[in-house]
mmCIF file of C-alpha atoms and ligand atoms in Angstrom:
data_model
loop_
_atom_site.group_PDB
_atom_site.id
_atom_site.type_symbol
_atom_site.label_atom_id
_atom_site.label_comp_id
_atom_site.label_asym_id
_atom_site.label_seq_id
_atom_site.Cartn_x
_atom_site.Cartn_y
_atom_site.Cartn_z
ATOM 1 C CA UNK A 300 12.129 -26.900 5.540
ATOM 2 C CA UNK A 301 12.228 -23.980 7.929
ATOM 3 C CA UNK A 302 9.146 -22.144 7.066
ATOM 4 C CA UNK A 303 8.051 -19.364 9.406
ATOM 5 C CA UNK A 304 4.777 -17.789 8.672
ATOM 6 C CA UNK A 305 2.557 -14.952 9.465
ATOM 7 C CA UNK A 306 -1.106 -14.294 9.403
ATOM 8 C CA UNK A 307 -1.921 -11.342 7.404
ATOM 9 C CA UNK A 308 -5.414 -9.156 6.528
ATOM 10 C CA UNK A 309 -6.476 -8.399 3.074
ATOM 11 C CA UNK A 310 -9.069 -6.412 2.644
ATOM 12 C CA UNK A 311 -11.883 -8.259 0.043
ATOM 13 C CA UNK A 312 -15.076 -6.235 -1.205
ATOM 14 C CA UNK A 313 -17.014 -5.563 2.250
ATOM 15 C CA UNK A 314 -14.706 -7.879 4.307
ATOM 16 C CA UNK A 315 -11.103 -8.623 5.368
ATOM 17 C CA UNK A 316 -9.968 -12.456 4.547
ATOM 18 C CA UNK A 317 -7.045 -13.633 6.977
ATOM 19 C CA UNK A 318 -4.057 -15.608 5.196
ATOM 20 C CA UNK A 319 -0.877 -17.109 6.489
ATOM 21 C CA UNK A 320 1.618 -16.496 4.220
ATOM 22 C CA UNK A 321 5.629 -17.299 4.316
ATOM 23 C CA UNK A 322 7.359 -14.718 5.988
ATOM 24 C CA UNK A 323 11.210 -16.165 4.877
ATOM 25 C CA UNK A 324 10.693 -16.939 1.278
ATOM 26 C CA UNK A 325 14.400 -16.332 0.535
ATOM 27 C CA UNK A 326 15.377 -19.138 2.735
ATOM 28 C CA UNK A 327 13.267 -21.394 0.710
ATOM 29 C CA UNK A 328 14.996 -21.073 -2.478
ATOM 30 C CA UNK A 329 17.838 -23.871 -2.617
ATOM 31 C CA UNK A 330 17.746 -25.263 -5.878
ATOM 32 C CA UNK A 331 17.184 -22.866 -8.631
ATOM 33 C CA UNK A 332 18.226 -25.347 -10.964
ATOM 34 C CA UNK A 333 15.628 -27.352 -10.333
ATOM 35 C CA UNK A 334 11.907 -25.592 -11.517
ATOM 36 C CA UNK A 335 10.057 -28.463 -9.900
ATOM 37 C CA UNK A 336 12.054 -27.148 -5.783
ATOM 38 C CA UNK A 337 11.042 -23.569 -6.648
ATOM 39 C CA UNK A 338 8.946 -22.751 -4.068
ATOM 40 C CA UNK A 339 6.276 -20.544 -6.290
ATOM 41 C CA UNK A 340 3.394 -21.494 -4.133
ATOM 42 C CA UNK A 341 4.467 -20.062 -1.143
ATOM 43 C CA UNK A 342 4.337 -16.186 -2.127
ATOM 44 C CA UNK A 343 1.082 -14.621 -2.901
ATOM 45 C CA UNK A 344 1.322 -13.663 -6.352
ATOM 46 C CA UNK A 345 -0.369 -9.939 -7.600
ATOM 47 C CA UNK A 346 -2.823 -11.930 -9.552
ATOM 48 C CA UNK A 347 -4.541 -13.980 -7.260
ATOM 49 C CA UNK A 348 -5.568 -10.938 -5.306
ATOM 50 C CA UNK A 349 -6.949 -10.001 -8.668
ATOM 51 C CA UNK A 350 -8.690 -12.584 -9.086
ATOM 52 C CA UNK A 351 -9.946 -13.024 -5.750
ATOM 53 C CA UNK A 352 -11.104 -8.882 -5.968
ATOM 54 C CA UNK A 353 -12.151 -9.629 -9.496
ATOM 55 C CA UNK A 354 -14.527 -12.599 -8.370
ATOM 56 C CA UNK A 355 -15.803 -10.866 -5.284
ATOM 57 C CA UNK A 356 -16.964 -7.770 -7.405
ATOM 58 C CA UNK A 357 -18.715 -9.343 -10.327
ATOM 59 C CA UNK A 358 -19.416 -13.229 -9.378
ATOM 60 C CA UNK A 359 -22.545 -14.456 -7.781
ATOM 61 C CA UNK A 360 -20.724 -18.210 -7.575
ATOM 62 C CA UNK A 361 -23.696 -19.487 -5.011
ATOM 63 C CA UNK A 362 -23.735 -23.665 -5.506
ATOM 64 C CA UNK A 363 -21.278 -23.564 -8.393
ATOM 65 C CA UNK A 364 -18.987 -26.089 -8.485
ATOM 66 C CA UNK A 365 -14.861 -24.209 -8.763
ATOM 67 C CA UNK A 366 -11.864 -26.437 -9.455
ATOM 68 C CA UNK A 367 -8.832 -23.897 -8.672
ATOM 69 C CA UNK A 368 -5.452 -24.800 -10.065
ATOM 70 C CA UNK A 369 -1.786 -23.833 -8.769
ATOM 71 C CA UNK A 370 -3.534 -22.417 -5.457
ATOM 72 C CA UNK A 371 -0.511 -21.665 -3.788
ATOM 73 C CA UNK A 372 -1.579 -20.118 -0.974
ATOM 74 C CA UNK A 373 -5.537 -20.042 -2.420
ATOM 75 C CA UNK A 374 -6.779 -16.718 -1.855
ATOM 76 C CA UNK A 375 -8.588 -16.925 -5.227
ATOM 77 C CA UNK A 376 -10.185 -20.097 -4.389
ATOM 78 C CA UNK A 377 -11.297 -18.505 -0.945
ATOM 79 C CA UNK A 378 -12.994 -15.750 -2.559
ATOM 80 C CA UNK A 379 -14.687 -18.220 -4.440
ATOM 81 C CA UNK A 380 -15.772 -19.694 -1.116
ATOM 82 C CA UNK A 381 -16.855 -16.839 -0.112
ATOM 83 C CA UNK A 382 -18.930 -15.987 -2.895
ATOM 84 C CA UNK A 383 -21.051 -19.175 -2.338
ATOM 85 C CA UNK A 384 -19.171 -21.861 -4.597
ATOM 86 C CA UNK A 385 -18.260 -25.176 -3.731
ATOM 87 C CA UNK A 386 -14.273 -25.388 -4.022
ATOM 88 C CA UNK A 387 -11.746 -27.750 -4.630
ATOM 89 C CA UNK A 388 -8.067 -26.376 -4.555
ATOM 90 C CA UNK A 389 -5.219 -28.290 -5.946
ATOM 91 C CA UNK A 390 -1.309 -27.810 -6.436
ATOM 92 C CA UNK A 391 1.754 -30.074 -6.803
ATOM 93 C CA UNK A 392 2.910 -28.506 -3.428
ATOM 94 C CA UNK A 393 1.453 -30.790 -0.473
ATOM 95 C CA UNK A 394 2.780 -27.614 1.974
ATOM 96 C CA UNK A 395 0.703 -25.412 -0.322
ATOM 97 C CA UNK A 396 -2.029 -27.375 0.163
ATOM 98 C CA UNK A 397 -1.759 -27.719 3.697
ATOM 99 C CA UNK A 398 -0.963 -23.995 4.296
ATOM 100 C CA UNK A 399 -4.146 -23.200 1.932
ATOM 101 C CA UNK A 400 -6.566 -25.797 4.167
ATOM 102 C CA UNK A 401 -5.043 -23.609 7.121
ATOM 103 C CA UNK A 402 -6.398 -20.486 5.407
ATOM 104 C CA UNK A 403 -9.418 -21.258 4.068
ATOM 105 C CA UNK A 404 -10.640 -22.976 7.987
ATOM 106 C CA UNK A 405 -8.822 -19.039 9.069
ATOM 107 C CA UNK A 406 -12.020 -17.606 7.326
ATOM 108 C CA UNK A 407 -14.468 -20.433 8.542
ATOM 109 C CA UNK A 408 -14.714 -22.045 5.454
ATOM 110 C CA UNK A 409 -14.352 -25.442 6.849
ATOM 111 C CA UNK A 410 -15.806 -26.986 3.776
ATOM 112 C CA UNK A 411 -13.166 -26.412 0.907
ATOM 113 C CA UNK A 412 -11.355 -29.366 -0.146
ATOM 114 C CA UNK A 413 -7.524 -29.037 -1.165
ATOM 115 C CA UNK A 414 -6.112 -31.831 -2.894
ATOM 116 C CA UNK A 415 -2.468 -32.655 -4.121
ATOM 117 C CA UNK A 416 -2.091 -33.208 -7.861
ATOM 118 C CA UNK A 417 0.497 -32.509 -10.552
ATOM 119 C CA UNK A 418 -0.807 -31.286 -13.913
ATOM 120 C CA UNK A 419 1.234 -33.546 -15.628
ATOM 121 C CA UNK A 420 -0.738 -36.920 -14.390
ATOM 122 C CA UNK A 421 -3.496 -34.980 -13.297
ATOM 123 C CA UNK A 422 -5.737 -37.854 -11.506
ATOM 124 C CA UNK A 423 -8.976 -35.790 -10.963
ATOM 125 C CA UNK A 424 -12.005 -36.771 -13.276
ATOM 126 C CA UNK A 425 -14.550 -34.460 -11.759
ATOM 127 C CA UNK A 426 -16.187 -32.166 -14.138
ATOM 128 C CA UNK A 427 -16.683 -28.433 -12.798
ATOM 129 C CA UNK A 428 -18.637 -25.137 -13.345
ATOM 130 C CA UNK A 429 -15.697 -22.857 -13.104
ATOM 131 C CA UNK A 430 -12.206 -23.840 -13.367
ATOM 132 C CA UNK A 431 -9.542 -20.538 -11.696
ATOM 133 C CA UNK A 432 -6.343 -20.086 -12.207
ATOM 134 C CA UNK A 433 -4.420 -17.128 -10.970
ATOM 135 C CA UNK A 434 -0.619 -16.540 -12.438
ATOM 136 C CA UNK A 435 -0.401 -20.188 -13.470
ATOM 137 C CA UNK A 436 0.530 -19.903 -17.382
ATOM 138 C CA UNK A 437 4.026 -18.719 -17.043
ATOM 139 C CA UNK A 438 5.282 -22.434 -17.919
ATOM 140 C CA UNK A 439 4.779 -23.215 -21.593
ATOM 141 C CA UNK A 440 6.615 -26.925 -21.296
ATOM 142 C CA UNK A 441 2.739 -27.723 -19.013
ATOM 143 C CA UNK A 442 0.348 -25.678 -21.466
ATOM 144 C CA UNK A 443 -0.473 -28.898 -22.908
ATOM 145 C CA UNK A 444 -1.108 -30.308 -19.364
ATOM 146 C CA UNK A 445 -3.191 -27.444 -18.727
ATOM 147 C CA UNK A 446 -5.319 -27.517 -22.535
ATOM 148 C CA UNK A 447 -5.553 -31.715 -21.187
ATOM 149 C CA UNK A 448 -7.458 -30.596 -17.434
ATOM 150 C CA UNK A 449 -8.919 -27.272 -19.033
ATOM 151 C CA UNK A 450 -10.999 -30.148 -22.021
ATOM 152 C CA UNK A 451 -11.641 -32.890 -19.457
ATOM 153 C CA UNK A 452 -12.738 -30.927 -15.987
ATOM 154 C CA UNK A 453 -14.960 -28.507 -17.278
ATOM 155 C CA UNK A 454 -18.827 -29.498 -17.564
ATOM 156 C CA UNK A 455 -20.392 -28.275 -20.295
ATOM 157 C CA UNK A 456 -21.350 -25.026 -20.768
ATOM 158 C CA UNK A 457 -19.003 -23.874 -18.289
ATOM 159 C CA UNK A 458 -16.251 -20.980 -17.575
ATOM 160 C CA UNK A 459 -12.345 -20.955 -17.226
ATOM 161 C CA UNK A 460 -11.163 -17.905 -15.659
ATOM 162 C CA UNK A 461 -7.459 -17.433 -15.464
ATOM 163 C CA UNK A 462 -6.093 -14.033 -13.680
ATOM 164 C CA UNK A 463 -2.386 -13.375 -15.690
ATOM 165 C CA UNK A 464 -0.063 -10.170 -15.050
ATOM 166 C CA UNK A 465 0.613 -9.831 -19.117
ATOM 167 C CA UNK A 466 3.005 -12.752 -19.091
ATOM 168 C CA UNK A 467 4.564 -13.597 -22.930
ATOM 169 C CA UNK A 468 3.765 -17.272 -22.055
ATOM 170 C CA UNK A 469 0.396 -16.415 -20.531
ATOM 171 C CA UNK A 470 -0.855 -14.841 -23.789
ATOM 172 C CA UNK A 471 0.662 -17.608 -26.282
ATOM 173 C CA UNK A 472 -1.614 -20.192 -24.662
ATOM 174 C CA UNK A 473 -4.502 -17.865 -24.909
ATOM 175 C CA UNK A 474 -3.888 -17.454 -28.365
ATOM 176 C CA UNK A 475 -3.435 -21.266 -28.851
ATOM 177 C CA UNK A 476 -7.146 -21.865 -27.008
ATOM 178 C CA UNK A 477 -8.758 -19.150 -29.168
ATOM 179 C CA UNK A 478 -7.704 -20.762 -32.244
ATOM 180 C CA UNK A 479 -8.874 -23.958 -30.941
ATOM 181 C CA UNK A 480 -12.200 -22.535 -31.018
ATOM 182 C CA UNK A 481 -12.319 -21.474 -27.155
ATOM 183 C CA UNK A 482 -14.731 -17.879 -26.594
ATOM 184 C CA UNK A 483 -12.375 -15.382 -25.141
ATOM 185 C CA UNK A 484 -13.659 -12.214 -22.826
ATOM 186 C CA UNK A 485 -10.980 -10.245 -21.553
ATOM 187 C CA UNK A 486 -10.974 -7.925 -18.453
ATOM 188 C CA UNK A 487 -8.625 -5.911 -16.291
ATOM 189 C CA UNK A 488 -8.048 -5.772 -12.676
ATOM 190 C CA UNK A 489 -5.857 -2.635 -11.100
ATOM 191 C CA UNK A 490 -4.242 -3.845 -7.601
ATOM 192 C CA UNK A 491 -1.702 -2.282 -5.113
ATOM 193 C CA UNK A 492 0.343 -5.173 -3.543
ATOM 194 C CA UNK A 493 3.511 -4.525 -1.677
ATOM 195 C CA UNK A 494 3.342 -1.152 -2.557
ATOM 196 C CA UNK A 495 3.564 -1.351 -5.838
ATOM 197 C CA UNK A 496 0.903 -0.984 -8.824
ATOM 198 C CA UNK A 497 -0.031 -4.333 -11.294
ATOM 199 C CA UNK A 498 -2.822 -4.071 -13.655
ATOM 200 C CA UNK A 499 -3.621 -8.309 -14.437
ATOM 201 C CA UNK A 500 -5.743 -9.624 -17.271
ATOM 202 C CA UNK A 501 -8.853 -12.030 -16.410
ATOM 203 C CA UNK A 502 -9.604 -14.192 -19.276
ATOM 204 C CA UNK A 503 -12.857 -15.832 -19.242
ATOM 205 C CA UNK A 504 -12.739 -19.077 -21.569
ATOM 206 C CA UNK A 505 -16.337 -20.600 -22.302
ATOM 207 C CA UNK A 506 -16.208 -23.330 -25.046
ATOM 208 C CA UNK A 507 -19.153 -21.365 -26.707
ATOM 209 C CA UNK A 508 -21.901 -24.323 -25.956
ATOM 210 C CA UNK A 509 -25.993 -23.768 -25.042
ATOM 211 C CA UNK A 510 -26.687 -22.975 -21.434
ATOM 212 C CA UNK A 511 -23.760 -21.135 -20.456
ATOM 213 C CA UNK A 512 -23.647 -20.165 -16.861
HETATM 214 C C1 LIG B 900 3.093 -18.435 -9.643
HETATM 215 S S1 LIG B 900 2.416 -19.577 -8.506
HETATM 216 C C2 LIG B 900 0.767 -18.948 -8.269
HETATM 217 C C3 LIG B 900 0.196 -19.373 -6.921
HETATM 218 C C4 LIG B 900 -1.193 -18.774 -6.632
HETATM 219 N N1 LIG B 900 -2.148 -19.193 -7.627
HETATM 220 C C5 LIG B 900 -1.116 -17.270 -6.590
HETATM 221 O O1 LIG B 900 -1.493 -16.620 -7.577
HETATM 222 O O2 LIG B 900 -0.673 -16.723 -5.543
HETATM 223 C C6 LIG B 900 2.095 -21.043 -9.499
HETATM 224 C C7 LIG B 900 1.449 -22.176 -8.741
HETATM 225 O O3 LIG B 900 1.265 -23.292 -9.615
HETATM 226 C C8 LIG B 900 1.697 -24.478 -8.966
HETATM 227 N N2 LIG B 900 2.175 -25.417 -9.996
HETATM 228 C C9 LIG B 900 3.238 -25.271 -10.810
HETATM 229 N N3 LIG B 900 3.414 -26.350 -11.572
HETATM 230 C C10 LIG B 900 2.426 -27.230 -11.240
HETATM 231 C C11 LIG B 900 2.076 -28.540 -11.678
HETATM 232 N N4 LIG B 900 2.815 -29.198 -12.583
HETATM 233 N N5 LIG B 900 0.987 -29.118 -11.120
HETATM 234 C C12 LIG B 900 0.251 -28.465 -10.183
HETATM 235 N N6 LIG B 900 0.548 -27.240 -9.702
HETATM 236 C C13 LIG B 900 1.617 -26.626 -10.231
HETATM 237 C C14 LIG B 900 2.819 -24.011 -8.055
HETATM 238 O O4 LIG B 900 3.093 -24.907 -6.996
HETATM 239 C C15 LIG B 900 2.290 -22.674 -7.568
HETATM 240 O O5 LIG B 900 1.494 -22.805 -6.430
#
């Protein structure tokens, strides 16, 4: 793969957060036939610079425990970082995680861990305070995958907070965790990205236990 890269600034609450993104992402598309050889984790989506805002303006995440999932590039999971949490970032994509261990050490965050795992035999049985997720529902063949991680890796009493930009798919499996008794809260973040306008949902899950965080 001939991946060339550059090292852009995003500005994040009173800070700017350095990320190296793909510069040739056209190049990188050689098998649209194939959804698995898409190469989704190597643009930075509008929603994970919701998220990432979204956290950064109304999370205190000091010691929590964050799993993120799909990373991509993890911006979302670096704002997390940055906010005080302990992070793990994950992704199918073992360039996405290398290119998000890259950015997270360009911010001096040398302790987030990035690990490569497929929702579909997701191998991770470590229980978390906040599980993100930032344009990741757009599949609905791995919402089942995703209902499997969301029931096993979140501790008690904990929060799921998924950053969508109004997909169809995105609000079916929101409607499917609702009715399986899942708390929703819904919010709204506005962001400029390439010039253009997106306004993306945050949906805060809580299983509606005791002790919430
Ligand atoms: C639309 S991209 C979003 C990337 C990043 N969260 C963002 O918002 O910029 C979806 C991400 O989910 C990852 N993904 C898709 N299917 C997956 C699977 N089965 N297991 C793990 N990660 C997966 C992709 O590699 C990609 O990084």
């Amino acid at each position: 793969m001939n991946l060339k890269t550059k090292i852009i600034s995003i500005p994040l609450g009173s800070r700017h957060v350095k990320l190296k993104v793909v510069s040739n992402l056209d190049e990188l598309l050689v098998d649209v036939a194939d959804a698995d050889a898409i190469p989704f984790w190597a643009e930075l989506w509008p929603a994970s610079l919701a998220l990432a805002r979204w956290l950064t303006r109304t999370r205190n995440l000091q010691g929590l425990k964050v799993l993120e999932l799909g990373a991509g590039l993890g911006l979302a999971g670096i704002a997390a970082a940055l906010q005080g949490a302990r992070v793990t970032q994950t992704d199918y994509v073992d360039k996405a995680m290398e290119m998000a261990g890259e950015n997270a050490r360009l911010n001096g965050l040398e302790e987030v861990i990035q690990i490569v795992d497929d929702w579909r035999e997701f191998q991770m049985e470590e229980e978390f305070e906040i599980i993100l997720g930032s344009d990741i529902l757009y599949e609905p063949n791995l919402h089942p995958y995703l209902t499997e991680i969301f029931n096993r890796n979140l501790r008690p009493g904990g929060q799921i907070i998924l950053a969508d930009p109004g997909r169809l798919y995105g609000r079916q499996l929101i409607g499917e965790l609702t009715n399986l008794g899942w708390r929703l809260e819904t919010g709204e973040e506005k962001v400029v990205y390439d010039n253009k306008n997106y306004l993306i949902d945050i949906y805060t899950l809580t299983r509606g236990e005791k002790n919430e965080i």
